[in-house]
Amino acid sequence: MAAARPIRRLLIANRGEIALRILRACRELGIETIAACSEADRDSLPVRLADRAVCIGRAPSSQSYLNVEALVGTAVAFGADALHPGYGFLAEKPAFAERCARENVTFVGPTAQMIALMGDKIAAKRSARDAGVPTTPGSEGAVANRDEIVDIAKKIGYPLLLKASAGGGGRGTRIVPRAEDLERLLTEAMAEAQVAFGDPSVYVERYLTNVRHIEVQVLGDGERVIHFGERDCSSQRRNQKLVEEAPSPVLDAKMRARICEAAVALCRRVHYTSAGTVEFILDQESREFYFMEMNTRIQVEHPVTEMITGVDLVKEQLRIASGEPLAIRQQDVRLEGHAIECRINAEDHLSGFAPCPGRVAHFRPPGGPGVRVDSHLEAGYDVPPFYDSLLAKVICWGRDRDEALSRMRRALGEMQVEGVRTTVPFHLELLAHERFRAGDVNTRFVHDVLGF
Amino acid sequence: MSDTKITPADLEAILKLVESAEHLGDFHLKYGDLELRVSRHAPPAERTAHAEPAPIPLPHAAPPPPRVEDAPPARRMPSADVPTGMATVKAPMVGTFYRASSPGAPPFVDVGDRVQPDTVVCIIEVMKLMNTIHAETAGIVREIRVENSQPVEFGQVLLVIEPE
């Protein structure tokens, strides 16, 4: 566990809405804030609200938010005793956490070793198996031997997914529909992997298409691990989440308990500290769930969990980083009502979700009962072209899913963003679809049914 | 998609793969600019830091920079207002500003000094790594805007020089 000491001054090593989120938690805990910013973000809301602002580099991420020396150097030069990496950027780079530790700056997150363990997909799966957590049927790791792959394929059945182990981006990836297709597609995948990465090794996995993405929020202090229920993030496009909700509309209490206990078992085994999310896929055909990966950071969609449990996950991260043991017990965690989050991006969904940076001339956030908006948007804000296009997260809570849904429709209807295209119209279309309203979706829904 | 150069070793490996696939008659791979056909039956891819290779050795142990709270905390860095016609030396990185090569040593430059473009005017230290900063302009130092051992942000004006 990290050295126990109260945090007095914290460097926010991120931008946009999550920088604002971190700032708010610090404010409530009486922690002084320093906002590290690029030249493009000097006038943004979290930077103006922070106790101190420090420009760390030019706009491109590589010169600013991905610049380890600049961020840790800022913490050291400006006397910050802790640093919060937010999500994305360097949040899951072990070298960043390691550098902080070396400079005696408390990293708000798990240790570098933990980040490295979960960042290595093979090692993470092995940890899951060791903890008794089910993993997707397939090879234990990368396989370069053709005969071995044929054997595994016989065992796990079709359709199959072949994936190059030495790299990504779809290269060396093939979906194999039937046994007759294996020889040809395996040869192609291995050949492509050889050319692209110099290594023909591939993983083999059962290819599941009718799946939901179910993830469990956990907090650990090094000794205890507790969970805060699951989130269902099945509405995705190109592996990017669009809408998240909690609890999942398809889990009964028994299934919920099984999945959440599996997540806790994994985290307990590795003595996980700070906030984390254990991701599973739920195969709707077999009703089996399988571990996919673990994210060792606070996630974009953490507010839906906060809305149904009342916990402040970022404040809990700060307490844990200060060396405090978890004050919450598992039996204190209650799931009340239903929450949904829509990620509002500066994108045009009718043009392939093309990003639309520009000046926000006018912004009217929604409000009223059960409506939460996490956003750094203001009238006059220039959406920079250098970073992701997330403008705002709109989270609605209701006593049940129907109320949460109708509240979200009401909230998105009254929200106004003038000057840039946003995905509000897309979300209204998604929420209105009868299958979404019935909770009957999978991860291919946005593509297959909505056609995006 | 950068790695489309196919090496002889790659080709050999691919041919071995195809060879071992006994039931494969024809194999076709298209990848970027690369197209390969194999058949059994054929007739016959500023930062502009002036970092020294090694840190400048300090003859005495450098005292830790004073805690920022010792000075009344400024909310924002001092503004970059610069009189017209003047040149500036701006911080090329975040760090701690030092006017001399070591504590007790004389400052590199003072107000009123004449400097050349390659004159060292200060050091910015980032986690023990010393970066020497040069004037970049020939002229007279008119202002030194940062006090010794104060932290500076990227782009902050350190010196104002009247060009000659």
Coordinates of C-alpha atoms in Angstrom, one line a residue:
Chain A
M1 CA 0.0 0.0 0.0
A2 CA 1.2 3.6 -0.7
A3 CA 2.8 5.5 2.1
A4 CA 0.1 6.8 4.4
R5 CA 0.0 10.6 4.4
P6 CA -2.8 13.1 4.1
I7 CA -2.9 14.9 0.8
R8 CA -2.5 18.7 1.0
R9 CA -2.0 19.7 -2.5
L10 CA -2.9 17.7 -5.6
L11 CA -1.9 18.0 -9.2
I12 CA -4.7 17.3 -11.7
A13 CA -2.9 15.6 -14.5
N14 CA -5.8 15.6 -17.0
R15 CA -8.3 17.9 -18.6
G16 CA -11.9 18.6 -19.5
E17 CA -14.8 17.1 -17.5
I18 CA -12.7 14.7 -15.5
A19 CA -10.3 17.5 -14.4
L20 CA -13.4 19.3 -13.1
R21 CA -14.6 16.1 -11.4
I22 CA -11.3 15.7 -9.6
L23 CA -11.3 19.3 -8.6
R24 CA -14.7 19.1 -7.1
A25 CA -13.7 16.1 -4.9
C26 CA -10.5 17.9 -3.8
R27 CA -12.5 21.0 -2.9
E28 CA -14.9 19.0 -0.7
L29 CA -11.9 17.4 1.1
G30 CA -10.0 20.7 1.6
I31 CA -7.3 19.6 -0.8
E32 CA -5.5 22.4 -2.7
T33 CA -5.6 21.9 -6.4
I34 CA -3.1 22.6 -9.2
A35 CA -4.4 22.2 -12.7
A36 CA -1.8 21.1 -15.2
C37 CA -2.9 22.3 -18.7
S38 CA -1.8 22.5 -22.2
E39 CA -1.7 25.9 -24.1
A40 CA -5.1 24.9 -25.6
D41 CA -6.8 24.5 -22.2
R42 CA -5.6 27.6 -20.4
D43 CA -9.0 29.2 -20.4
S44 CA -11.0 26.1 -19.7
L45 CA -13.3 25.9 -16.7
P46 CA -11.4 23.4 -14.5
V47 CA -8.2 25.4 -15.1
R48 CA -9.8 28.7 -14.0
L49 CA -11.4 27.1 -11.0
A50 CA -8.3 25.4 -9.7
D51 CA -6.3 27.1 -6.9
R52 CA -3.4 27.2 -9.3
A53 CA -2.9 26.7 -13.0
V54 CA 0.3 25.6 -14.6
C55 CA 0.8 25.4 -18.3
I56 CA 2.9 22.4 -19.0
G57 CA 3.3 22.4 -22.8
R58 CA 1.9 22.9 -26.2
A59 CA -1.5 21.6 -27.2
P60 CA -0.7 18.2 -28.8
S61 CA -1.1 15.5 -26.2
S62 CA 2.4 14.2 -26.7
Q63 CA 3.8 17.6 -25.5
S64 CA 1.3 18.0 -22.6
Y65 CA -1.0 15.3 -21.2
L66 CA 1.2 12.4 -22.3
N67 CA 4.4 14.1 -21.2
V68 CA 5.5 12.2 -18.1
E69 CA 8.4 14.5 -17.3
A70 CA 6.3 17.6 -17.6
L71 CA 3.5 16.3 -15.4
V72 CA 5.7 14.8 -12.6
G73 CA 8.1 17.7 -12.9
T74 CA 5.2 20.1 -12.3
A75 CA 4.1 18.2 -9.2
V76 CA 7.7 18.3 -7.9
A77 CA 8.4 21.9 -8.8
F78 CA 5.1 23.2 -7.5
G79 CA 5.0 21.2 -4.3
A80 CA 2.2 18.8 -5.0
D81 CA 2.3 15.8 -2.7
A82 CA -0.2 13.9 -4.9
L83 CA -1.3 13.6 -8.5
H84 CA -4.6 12.3 -10.0
P85 CA -4.2 10.9 -13.6
G86 CA -8.0 10.9 -14.4
Y87 CA -8.8 8.5 -17.2
G88 CA -7.1 8.0 -20.6
F89 CA -3.7 9.7 -21.3
L90 CA -1.2 8.3 -18.7
A91 CA -3.7 6.9 -16.2
E92 CA -2.8 3.3 -17.1
K93 CA 0.9 3.6 -18.0
P94 CA 2.9 1.9 -15.3
A95 CA 6.0 4.1 -16.1
F96 CA 3.9 7.1 -15.1
A97 CA 2.9 5.7 -11.7
E98 CA 6.4 4.5 -11.2
R99 CA 7.9 8.0 -11.9
C100 CA 5.5 9.5 -9.4
A101 CA 6.5 7.0 -6.8
R102 CA 10.2 7.6 -7.4
E103 CA 9.7 11.4 -6.9
N104 CA 7.6 10.8 -3.8
V105 CA 4.4 12.1 -5.3
T106 CA 1.4 10.0 -4.3
F107 CA -0.2 8.6 -7.4
V108 CA -4.0 8.4 -7.0
G109 CA -4.6 4.9 -8.3
P110 CA -3.1 1.4 -7.8
T111 CA 0.6 0.7 -7.9
A112 CA 2.7 0.5 -11.1
Q113 CA 3.0 -3.2 -10.7
M114 CA -0.8 -3.6 -10.5
I115 CA -1.3 -1.4 -13.5
A116 CA 1.2 -3.5 -15.4
L117 CA -0.4 -6.8 -14.3
M118 CA -3.9 -5.8 -15.5
G119 CA -2.5 -4.1 -18.6
D120 CA -1.0 -7.4 -19.8
K121 CA -4.1 -9.1 -21.0
I122 CA -2.6 -12.6 -20.8
A123 CA -1.4 -12.0 -17.2
A124 CA -4.7 -10.5 -16.2
K125 CA -6.6 -13.5 -17.6
R126 CA -4.3 -15.8 -15.7
S127 CA -4.9 -13.9 -12.5
A128 CA -8.6 -14.2 -13.1
R129 CA -8.4 -18.0 -13.7
D130 CA -6.3 -18.4 -10.6
A131 CA -9.0 -16.5 -8.6
G132 CA -11.6 -18.9 -9.9
V133 CA -13.1 -16.3 -12.3
P134 CA -14.4 -17.7 -15.6
T135 CA -12.6 -16.5 -18.7
T136 CA -13.6 -16.8 -22.4
P137 CA -12.9 -20.3 -23.7
G138 CA -9.8 -20.2 -25.8
S139 CA -6.0 -20.5 -25.8
E140 CA -4.1 -19.8 -22.6
G141 CA -1.9 -17.3 -24.4
A142 CA -0.3 -16.8 -27.8
V143 CA 0.2 -19.9 -29.9
A144 CA 2.6 -20.2 -32.9
N145 CA 2.0 -23.8 -33.5
R146 CA -0.7 -24.5 -36.1
D147 CA -1.6 -28.0 -34.8
E148 CA -2.1 -26.6 -31.3
I149 CA -4.5 -24.1 -32.7
V150 CA -6.5 -26.8 -34.5
D151 CA -6.7 -28.7 -31.2
I152 CA -8.0 -25.8 -29.3
A153 CA -10.5 -25.0 -32.0
K154 CA -11.9 -28.5 -31.8
K155 CA -12.4 -28.1 -28.0
I156 CA -14.0 -24.6 -27.9
G157 CA -16.2 -24.7 -31.0
Y158 CA -17.2 -22.2 -33.6
P159 CA -17.3 -19.4 -34.5
L160 CA -13.8 -18.6 -33.5
L161 CA -11.7 -15.4 -33.3
L162 CA -8.1 -15.5 -34.2
K163 CA -6.0 -12.5 -33.1
A164 CA -2.4 -11.6 -33.5
S165 CA -0.7 -11.6 -30.1
A166 CA 2.1 -9.2 -31.0
G167 CA 0.0 -6.3 -32.0
G168 CA -3.4 -4.9 -32.6
G169 CA -5.4 -2.6 -34.9
G170 CA -7.2 -5.6 -36.5
R171 CA -4.1 -6.8 -38.3
G172 CA -3.7 -10.6 -38.0
T173 CA -7.4 -10.8 -36.9
R174 CA -9.8 -13.2 -38.5
I175 CA -13.2 -14.5 -37.6
V176 CA -13.6 -18.2 -38.4
P177 CA -17.2 -19.2 -39.0
R178 CA -16.8 -23.0 -39.4
A179 CA -14.2 -25.7 -39.1
E180 CA -13.8 -25.8 -42.9
D181 CA -12.6 -22.2 -42.9
L182 CA -9.9 -22.7 -40.2
E183 CA -7.0 -23.7 -42.3
R184 CA -7.3 -20.9 -44.8
L185 CA -8.0 -18.1 -42.3
L186 CA -5.4 -19.3 -39.8
T187 CA -2.8 -19.2 -42.5
E188 CA -3.9 -15.7 -43.5
A189 CA -3.9 -14.5 -39.9
M190 CA -0.5 -15.9 -39.2
A191 CA 1.0 -14.6 -42.4
E192 CA -0.5 -11.1 -41.8
A193 CA 0.8 -11.2 -38.3
Q194 CA 4.3 -12.2 -39.5
V195 CA 4.4 -9.2 -41.9
A196 CA 2.9 -6.7 -39.6
F197 CA 4.7 -7.6 -36.3
G198 CA 7.4 -10.1 -37.2
D199 CA 5.6 -12.7 -35.1
P200 CA 3.0 -15.1 -36.4
S201 CA 1.6 -16.1 -33.0
V202 CA -2.1 -15.7 -32.5
Y203 CA -4.7 -16.2 -29.7
V204 CA -7.7 -18.3 -30.3
E205 CA -11.0 -17.5 -28.6
R206 CA -14.6 -18.4 -29.0
Y207 CA -16.2 -15.6 -30.9
L208 CA -19.3 -14.6 -29.1
T209 CA -21.6 -12.1 -30.8
N210 CA -24.7 -11.9 -28.7
V211 CA -23.0 -10.5 -25.7
R212 CA -23.6 -7.7 -23.2
H213 CA -20.8 -5.7 -21.6
I214 CA -21.2 -5.9 -17.8
E215 CA -18.6 -4.3 -15.6
V216 CA -18.2 -4.2 -11.8
Q217 CA -17.0 -1.1 -9.9
V218 CA -14.7 -1.9 -7.0
L219 CA -12.7 -0.1 -4.4
G220 CA -9.8 -1.6 -2.5
D221 CA -7.5 -0.3 0.2
G222 CA -4.9 -3.0 0.0
E223 CA -6.6 -5.1 2.7
R224 CA -10.3 -5.0 1.8
V225 CA -12.1 -4.9 -1.4
I226 CA -15.8 -4.0 -1.8
H227 CA -18.0 -3.7 -4.9
F228 CA -20.7 -1.2 -5.8
G229 CA -22.7 -3.3 -8.2
E230 CA -22.4 -3.5 -12.0
R231 CA -22.8 -1.2 -15.0
D232 CA -24.2 -2.4 -18.3
C233 CA -22.3 -0.7 -21.1
S234 CA -23.7 -2.7 -24.1
S235 CA -24.5 0.4 -26.3
Q236 CA -21.2 0.8 -28.1
R237 CA -19.9 1.8 -31.5
R238 CA -16.5 0.6 -32.6
N239 CA -15.7 -0.4 -29.0
Q240 CA -16.5 3.1 -27.7
K241 CA -19.2 3.2 -25.1
L242 CA -22.1 5.6 -25.8
V243 CA -24.7 4.9 -23.1
E244 CA -24.2 3.2 -19.7
E245 CA -26.7 2.2 -17.1
A246 CA -26.8 0.7 -13.6
P247 CA -28.0 -1.7 -12.6
S248 CA -28.1 -4.0 -15.7
P249 CA -31.7 -4.6 -16.9
V250 CA -30.9 -8.3 -17.5
L251 CA -29.3 -9.4 -14.2
D252 CA -31.3 -11.0 -11.4
A253 CA -30.0 -10.8 -7.9
K254 CA -28.3 -14.2 -8.1
M255 CA -26.5 -13.4 -11.3
R256 CA -25.5 -10.0 -9.9
A257 CA -24.1 -11.7 -6.8
R258 CA -22.1 -14.2 -8.9
I259 CA -20.5 -11.5 -11.2
C260 CA -19.8 -9.0 -8.4
E261 CA -18.3 -11.7 -6.2
A262 CA -16.1 -12.9 -9.1
A263 CA -14.8 -9.3 -9.5
V264 CA -14.1 -9.0 -5.8
A265 CA -12.4 -12.4 -5.7
L266 CA -9.9 -11.3 -8.4
C267 CA -9.2 -8.0 -6.7
R268 CA -8.8 -9.6 -3.3
R269 CA -6.3 -12.1 -4.7
V270 CA -4.1 -9.3 -6.1
H271 CA -4.7 -7.0 -3.1
Y272 CA -6.1 -4.3 -5.3
T273 CA -5.9 -0.6 -4.1
S274 CA -7.9 2.4 -5.3
A275 CA -10.8 2.4 -7.7
G276 CA -11.1 -0.2 -10.5
T277 CA -13.5 -1.8 -12.9
V278 CA -13.6 -5.5 -13.7
E279 CA -15.1 -6.0 -17.2
F280 CA -17.0 -9.1 -18.2
I281 CA -19.0 -10.2 -21.3
L282 CA -22.3 -11.9 -20.7
D283 CA -23.1 -14.4 -23.4
Q284 CA -26.9 -14.1 -23.8
E285 CA -27.2 -17.5 -25.4
S286 CA -25.7 -19.4 -22.6
R287 CA -26.1 -16.9 -19.8
E288 CA -22.5 -17.5 -18.9
F289 CA -20.2 -14.6 -18.0
Y290 CA -16.5 -14.3 -18.8
F291 CA -13.8 -12.0 -17.6
M292 CA -12.5 -9.7 -20.3
E293 CA -10.1 -7.3 -18.6
M294 CA -9.7 -5.0 -15.6
N295 CA -9.4 -1.2 -15.9
T296 CA -7.2 0.2 -13.1
R297 CA -8.5 3.7 -13.2
I298 CA -11.6 5.8 -12.5
Q299 CA -13.8 5.4 -15.6
V300 CA -15.8 7.9 -17.6
E301 CA -19.1 6.2 -16.6
H302 CA -18.4 6.1 -12.8
P303 CA -21.3 8.6 -12.2
V304 CA -24.0 6.0 -12.9
T305 CA -22.7 3.9 -9.9
E306 CA -22.5 7.0 -7.8
M307 CA -26.1 7.8 -8.5
I308 CA -27.5 4.5 -7.4
T309 CA -25.2 4.0 -4.4
G310 CA -24.6 7.5 -3.1
V311 CA -20.9 6.9 -3.0
D312 CA -18.4 9.6 -4.2
L313 CA -15.9 7.4 -5.9
V314 CA -13.3 10.1 -6.5
K315 CA -13.3 11.2 -2.9
E316 CA -12.9 7.5 -1.9
Q317 CA -9.9 7.3 -4.2
L318 CA -8.4 10.4 -2.5
R319 CA -9.0 8.9 0.9
I320 CA -7.4 5.6 0.0
A321 CA -4.4 7.4 -1.6
S322 CA -4.1 9.3 1.7
G323 CA -3.6 6.0 3.4
E324 CA -7.0 5.8 5.1
P325 CA -8.7 2.4 5.3
L326 CA -12.0 2.0 3.6
A327 CA -14.7 3.3 5.9
I328 CA -17.5 1.7 3.9
R329 CA -18.5 -1.9 4.5
Q330 CA -20.0 -4.2 1.8
Q331 CA -23.2 -4.4 3.8
D332 CA -23.5 -0.6 3.7
V333 CA -23.7 -0.6 -0.1
R334 CA -27.3 -0.4 -1.3
L335 CA -28.4 -0.1 -4.9
E336 CA -31.3 2.3 -5.2
G337 CA -33.2 3.0 -8.3
H338 CA -31.8 3.2 -11.8
A339 CA -29.3 5.5 -13.5
I340 CA -28.4 6.1 -17.2
E341 CA -25.6 8.1 -18.7
C342 CA -25.4 9.5 -22.2
R343 CA -21.9 10.6 -23.4
I344 CA -22.5 13.8 -25.4
N345 CA -19.7 14.2 -27.9
A346 CA -19.0 17.0 -30.4
E347 CA -19.7 14.7 -33.3
D348 CA -22.0 14.4 -36.3
H349 CA -23.7 11.0 -36.1
L350 CA -25.0 11.4 -39.6
S351 CA -21.5 11.8 -41.0
G352 CA -19.9 8.7 -39.5
F353 CA -19.6 10.5 -36.1
A354 CA -17.1 12.9 -37.6
P355 CA -15.7 15.2 -34.8
C356 CA -16.9 18.7 -35.0
P357 CA -14.6 21.0 -33.0
G358 CA -15.6 24.7 -32.9
R359 CA -16.9 27.4 -30.6
V360 CA -19.9 26.7 -28.4
A361 CA -21.9 29.9 -28.8
H362 CA -24.6 28.9 -26.3
F363 CA -24.9 26.2 -23.7
R364 CA -28.0 25.4 -21.7
P365 CA -27.5 22.3 -19.5
P366 CA -30.5 20.3 -18.4
G367 CA -31.6 20.3 -14.8
G368 CA -34.3 19.3 -12.4
P369 CA -34.8 16.3 -10.2
G370 CA -32.5 13.3 -10.8
V371 CA -30.4 15.1 -13.5
R372 CA -26.7 15.4 -13.2
V373 CA -24.4 17.0 -15.7
D374 CA -20.6 16.4 -15.6
S375 CA -19.2 18.9 -18.1
H376 CA -16.6 21.6 -18.6
L377 CA -18.7 23.3 -21.3
E378 CA -19.6 26.9 -21.1
A379 CA -20.9 29.5 -23.6
G380 CA -17.9 30.8 -25.5
Y381 CA -15.9 27.6 -25.0
D382 CA -13.7 26.6 -28.0
V383 CA -13.7 22.8 -28.4
P384 CA -10.1 22.1 -29.2
P385 CA -9.3 19.6 -32.1
F386 CA -6.5 18.0 -30.2
Y387 CA -8.3 15.7 -27.8
D388 CA -11.3 13.5 -27.5
S389 CA -14.7 15.0 -28.4
L390 CA -16.5 14.4 -25.1
L391 CA -18.4 17.6 -24.2
A392 CA -20.6 16.5 -21.4
K393 CA -22.0 13.5 -19.6
V394 CA -25.7 13.6 -18.8
I395 CA -26.7 11.2 -16.0
C396 CA -30.3 10.7 -15.0
W397 CA -31.6 8.8 -12.0
G398 CA -35.1 7.4 -11.5
R399 CA -36.8 5.2 -9.0
D400 CA -36.9 2.6 -11.7
R401 CA -35.6 2.2 -15.3
D402 CA -38.7 3.7 -16.9
E403 CA -38.4 6.9 -14.9
A404 CA -34.7 7.1 -15.5
L405 CA -35.3 6.7 -19.3
S406 CA -38.1 9.3 -19.4
R407 CA -36.1 11.7 -17.4
M408 CA -33.1 11.3 -19.8
R409 CA -35.4 12.0 -22.8
R410 CA -36.7 15.1 -21.0
A411 CA -33.2 16.2 -20.1
L412 CA -31.8 15.8 -23.5
G413 CA -34.8 17.5 -25.0
E414 CA -34.2 20.7 -23.0
M415 CA -30.4 20.6 -23.4
Q416 CA -29.0 23.2 -25.9
V417 CA -25.5 23.3 -27.4
E418 CA -25.2 25.9 -30.1
G419 CA -22.2 26.2 -32.4
V420 CA -21.1 22.6 -32.7
R421 CA -22.9 19.4 -33.7
T422 CA -23.5 17.0 -30.9
T423 CA -24.6 13.4 -30.5
V424 CA -27.8 14.5 -28.6
P425 CA -30.0 13.6 -31.6
F426 CA -28.3 10.2 -31.8
H427 CA -29.0 9.5 -28.2
L428 CA -32.6 10.5 -28.5
E429 CA -33.0 8.0 -31.4
L430 CA -31.2 5.3 -29.4
L431 CA -33.3 5.8 -26.3
A432 CA -36.6 5.8 -28.2
H433 CA -35.9 2.5 -29.9
E434 CA -38.3 -0.2 -28.6
R435 CA -35.5 -2.7 -28.0
F436 CA -33.5 -0.3 -26.0
R437 CA -36.5 0.6 -24.0
A438 CA -37.1 -3.1 -23.4
G439 CA -33.5 -3.6 -22.3
D440 CA -33.0 -6.0 -25.1
V441 CA -29.6 -5.1 -26.6
N442 CA -26.2 -6.5 -27.1
T443 CA -22.9 -4.9 -28.1
R444 CA -23.8 -5.1 -31.8
F445 CA -27.1 -3.3 -31.4
V446 CA -25.9 0.2 -32.4
H447 CA -24.3 -1.3 -35.5
D448 CA -26.7 -4.0 -36.5
V449 CA -30.0 -2.5 -35.5
L450 CA -29.5 1.3 -35.6
G451 CA -27.1 1.0 -38.5
F452 CA -24.3 3.2 -37.2
Chain B
M1 CA -0.4 0.6 -41.6
S2 CA 3.3 1.1 -41.7
D3 CA 4.9 -2.3 -41.7
T4 CA 4.2 -3.6 -45.2
K5 CA 7.8 -4.2 -46.1
I6 CA 8.1 -8.0 -46.5
T7 CA 11.5 -9.4 -45.7
P8 CA 13.0 -12.6 -47.2
A9 CA 12.6 -14.1 -43.7
D10 CA 8.8 -13.2 -43.7
L11 CA 8.4 -14.7 -47.1
E12 CA 10.1 -17.9 -46.1
A13 CA 7.9 -18.1 -43.0
I14 CA 4.8 -17.6 -45.0
L15 CA 5.7 -20.2 -47.5
K16 CA 6.4 -22.7 -44.7
L17 CA 3.0 -21.9 -43.3
V18 CA 1.3 -22.5 -46.6
E19 CA 3.3 -25.6 -47.2
S20 CA 2.2 -27.1 -43.9
A21 CA -1.5 -26.5 -44.8
E22 CA -1.8 -29.7 -46.7
H23 CA -5.3 -29.1 -48.0
L24 CA -4.7 -25.6 -49.2
G25 CA -4.5 -25.5 -53.0
D26 CA -4.3 -21.8 -53.5
F27 CA -3.4 -19.1 -51.0
H28 CA -4.0 -15.4 -51.6
L29 CA -3.0 -12.6 -49.2
K30 CA -3.6 -8.9 -49.8
Y31 CA -2.2 -6.6 -47.1
G32 CA -1.6 -2.9 -47.8
D33 CA 0.6 -2.7 -50.9
L34 CA 1.5 -6.3 -50.6
E35 CA -0.2 -9.0 -52.6
L36 CA 0.9 -12.6 -52.5
R37 CA -0.3 -15.6 -54.4
V38 CA 0.9 -19.1 -53.8
S39 CA -0.5 -22.1 -55.6
R40 CA 0.3 -25.8 -55.4
H41 CA -1.0 -26.4 -58.9
A42 CA 0.6 -23.6 -60.9
P43 CA 2.6 -24.5 -64.0
P44 CA 5.4 -23.8 -62.8
A45 CA 5.6 -4.6 -47.1
E46 CA 10.8 22.0 -28.8
R47 CA 10.9 20.2 -27.2
T48 CA 13.6 23.0 -27.5
A49 CA 15.2 22.0 -24.2
H50 CA 18.9 22.7 -24.2
A51 CA 19.6 19.7 -22.1
E52 CA 23.2 18.9 -21.3
P53 CA 24.1 15.2 -21.8
A54 CA 24.9 15.0 -18.1
P55 CA 23.6 17.1 -15.3
I56 CA 25.9 20.0 -14.2
P57 CA 27.7 18.7 -11.1
L58 CA 26.8 20.9 -8.1
P59 CA 29.8 21.5 -5.8
H60 CA 27.5 21.7 -2.8
A61 CA 24.4 19.7 -2.2
A62 CA 21.6 21.8 -3.6
P63 CA 19.0 22.8 -1.0
P64 CA 15.5 21.7 -1.8
P65 CA 13.5 24.5 -3.5
P66 CA 11.5 26.4 -0.9
R67 CA 7.9 25.2 -0.6
V68 CA 5.7 27.1 -2.9
E69 CA 3.5 28.2 0.1
D70 CA 6.3 30.2 1.6
A71 CA 5.5 32.9 -0.9
P72 CA 1.9 34.1 -1.1
P73 CA 0.4 31.7 -3.6
A74 CA -0.3 33.4 -6.9
R75 CA -3.4 32.1 -8.5
R76 CA -2.0 32.4 -12.0
M77 CA 1.5 32.8 -13.4
P78 CA 2.6 36.4 -14.0
S79 CA 1.2 37.8 -17.2
A80 CA 3.3 37.8 -20.4
D81 CA 3.0 41.6 -21.0
V82 CA 6.1 42.6 -22.9
P83 CA 7.0 46.1 -24.0
T84 CA 7.0 46.5 -27.8
G85 CA 10.3 45.9 -29.5
M86 CA 11.6 43.7 -26.7
A87 CA 12.6 40.1 -27.0
T88 CA 11.9 37.5 -24.4
V89 CA 13.4 34.3 -23.0
K90 CA 10.5 31.9 -22.3
A91 CA 10.6 28.7 -20.3
P92 CA 10.7 25.8 -22.8
M93 CA 9.5 23.4 -20.1
V94 CA 8.0 23.4 -16.6
G95 CA 10.5 23.3 -13.7
T96 CA 12.5 25.3 -11.2
F97 CA 14.3 28.5 -12.3
Y98 CA 17.8 29.0 -11.1
R99 CA 19.9 32.1 -11.9
A100 CA 23.3 30.5 -11.2
S101 CA 25.0 27.2 -11.8
S102 CA 24.9 26.4 -8.1
P103 CA 23.9 27.9 -4.8
G104 CA 26.5 30.6 -3.8
A105 CA 27.8 30.9 -7.4
P106 CA 27.4 34.2 -9.1
P107 CA 24.3 34.5 -11.4
F108 CA 24.7 33.9 -15.1
V109 CA 23.4 37.3 -15.9
D110 CA 22.2 40.5 -14.2
V111 CA 20.0 43.3 -15.4
G112 CA 22.0 45.6 -17.6
D113 CA 24.4 42.8 -18.9
R114 CA 25.0 42.5 -22.6
V115 CA 24.3 39.0 -23.9
Q116 CA 24.8 37.1 -27.1
P117 CA 22.4 34.5 -28.5
D118 CA 24.5 31.7 -27.0
T119 CA 24.9 33.2 -23.6
V120 CA 23.6 31.0 -20.8
V121 CA 21.1 33.1 -18.9
C122 CA 19.6 30.6 -16.5
I123 CA 18.9 26.9 -15.7
I124 CA 15.6 25.2 -15.5
E125 CA 15.8 22.1 -13.3
V126 CA 13.2 19.3 -13.8
M127 CA 13.5 16.5 -11.2
K128 CA 17.3 17.0 -10.8
L129 CA 17.9 17.3 -14.5
M130 CA 19.5 20.7 -15.3
N131 CA 18.6 22.4 -18.6
T132 CA 20.7 25.4 -19.6
I133 CA 18.7 28.2 -21.2
H134 CA 20.3 30.6 -23.7
A135 CA 19.4 34.2 -24.5
E136 CA 18.7 33.4 -28.2
T137 CA 19.0 37.2 -28.8
A138 CA 22.0 39.7 -28.8
G139 CA 21.1 42.6 -26.6
I140 CA 20.9 44.0 -23.1
V141 CA 19.0 42.3 -20.2
R142 CA 16.3 44.7 -19.1
E143 CA 14.2 42.5 -16.8
I144 CA 14.6 39.2 -14.9
R145 CA 11.0 38.3 -14.1
V146 CA 11.4 35.3 -11.9
E147 CA 13.2 34.9 -8.6
N148 CA 15.8 32.3 -8.0
S149 CA 14.5 28.9 -7.2
Q150 CA 10.9 29.7 -8.1
P151 CA 8.8 27.2 -10.1
V152 CA 8.0 28.3 -13.7
E153 CA 5.4 27.0 -16.2
F154 CA 5.8 26.3 -19.9
G155 CA 6.1 29.5 -21.9
Q156 CA 6.5 31.7 -18.9
V157 CA 8.6 34.9 -19.6
L158 CA 11.8 34.6 -17.7
L159 CA 13.9 37.5 -19.1
V160 CA 13.2 40.5 -21.2
I161 CA 16.0 41.5 -23.5
E162 CA 16.4 44.7 -25.5
P163 CA 17.8 43.6 -28.9
E164 CA 20.8 45.4 -30.3

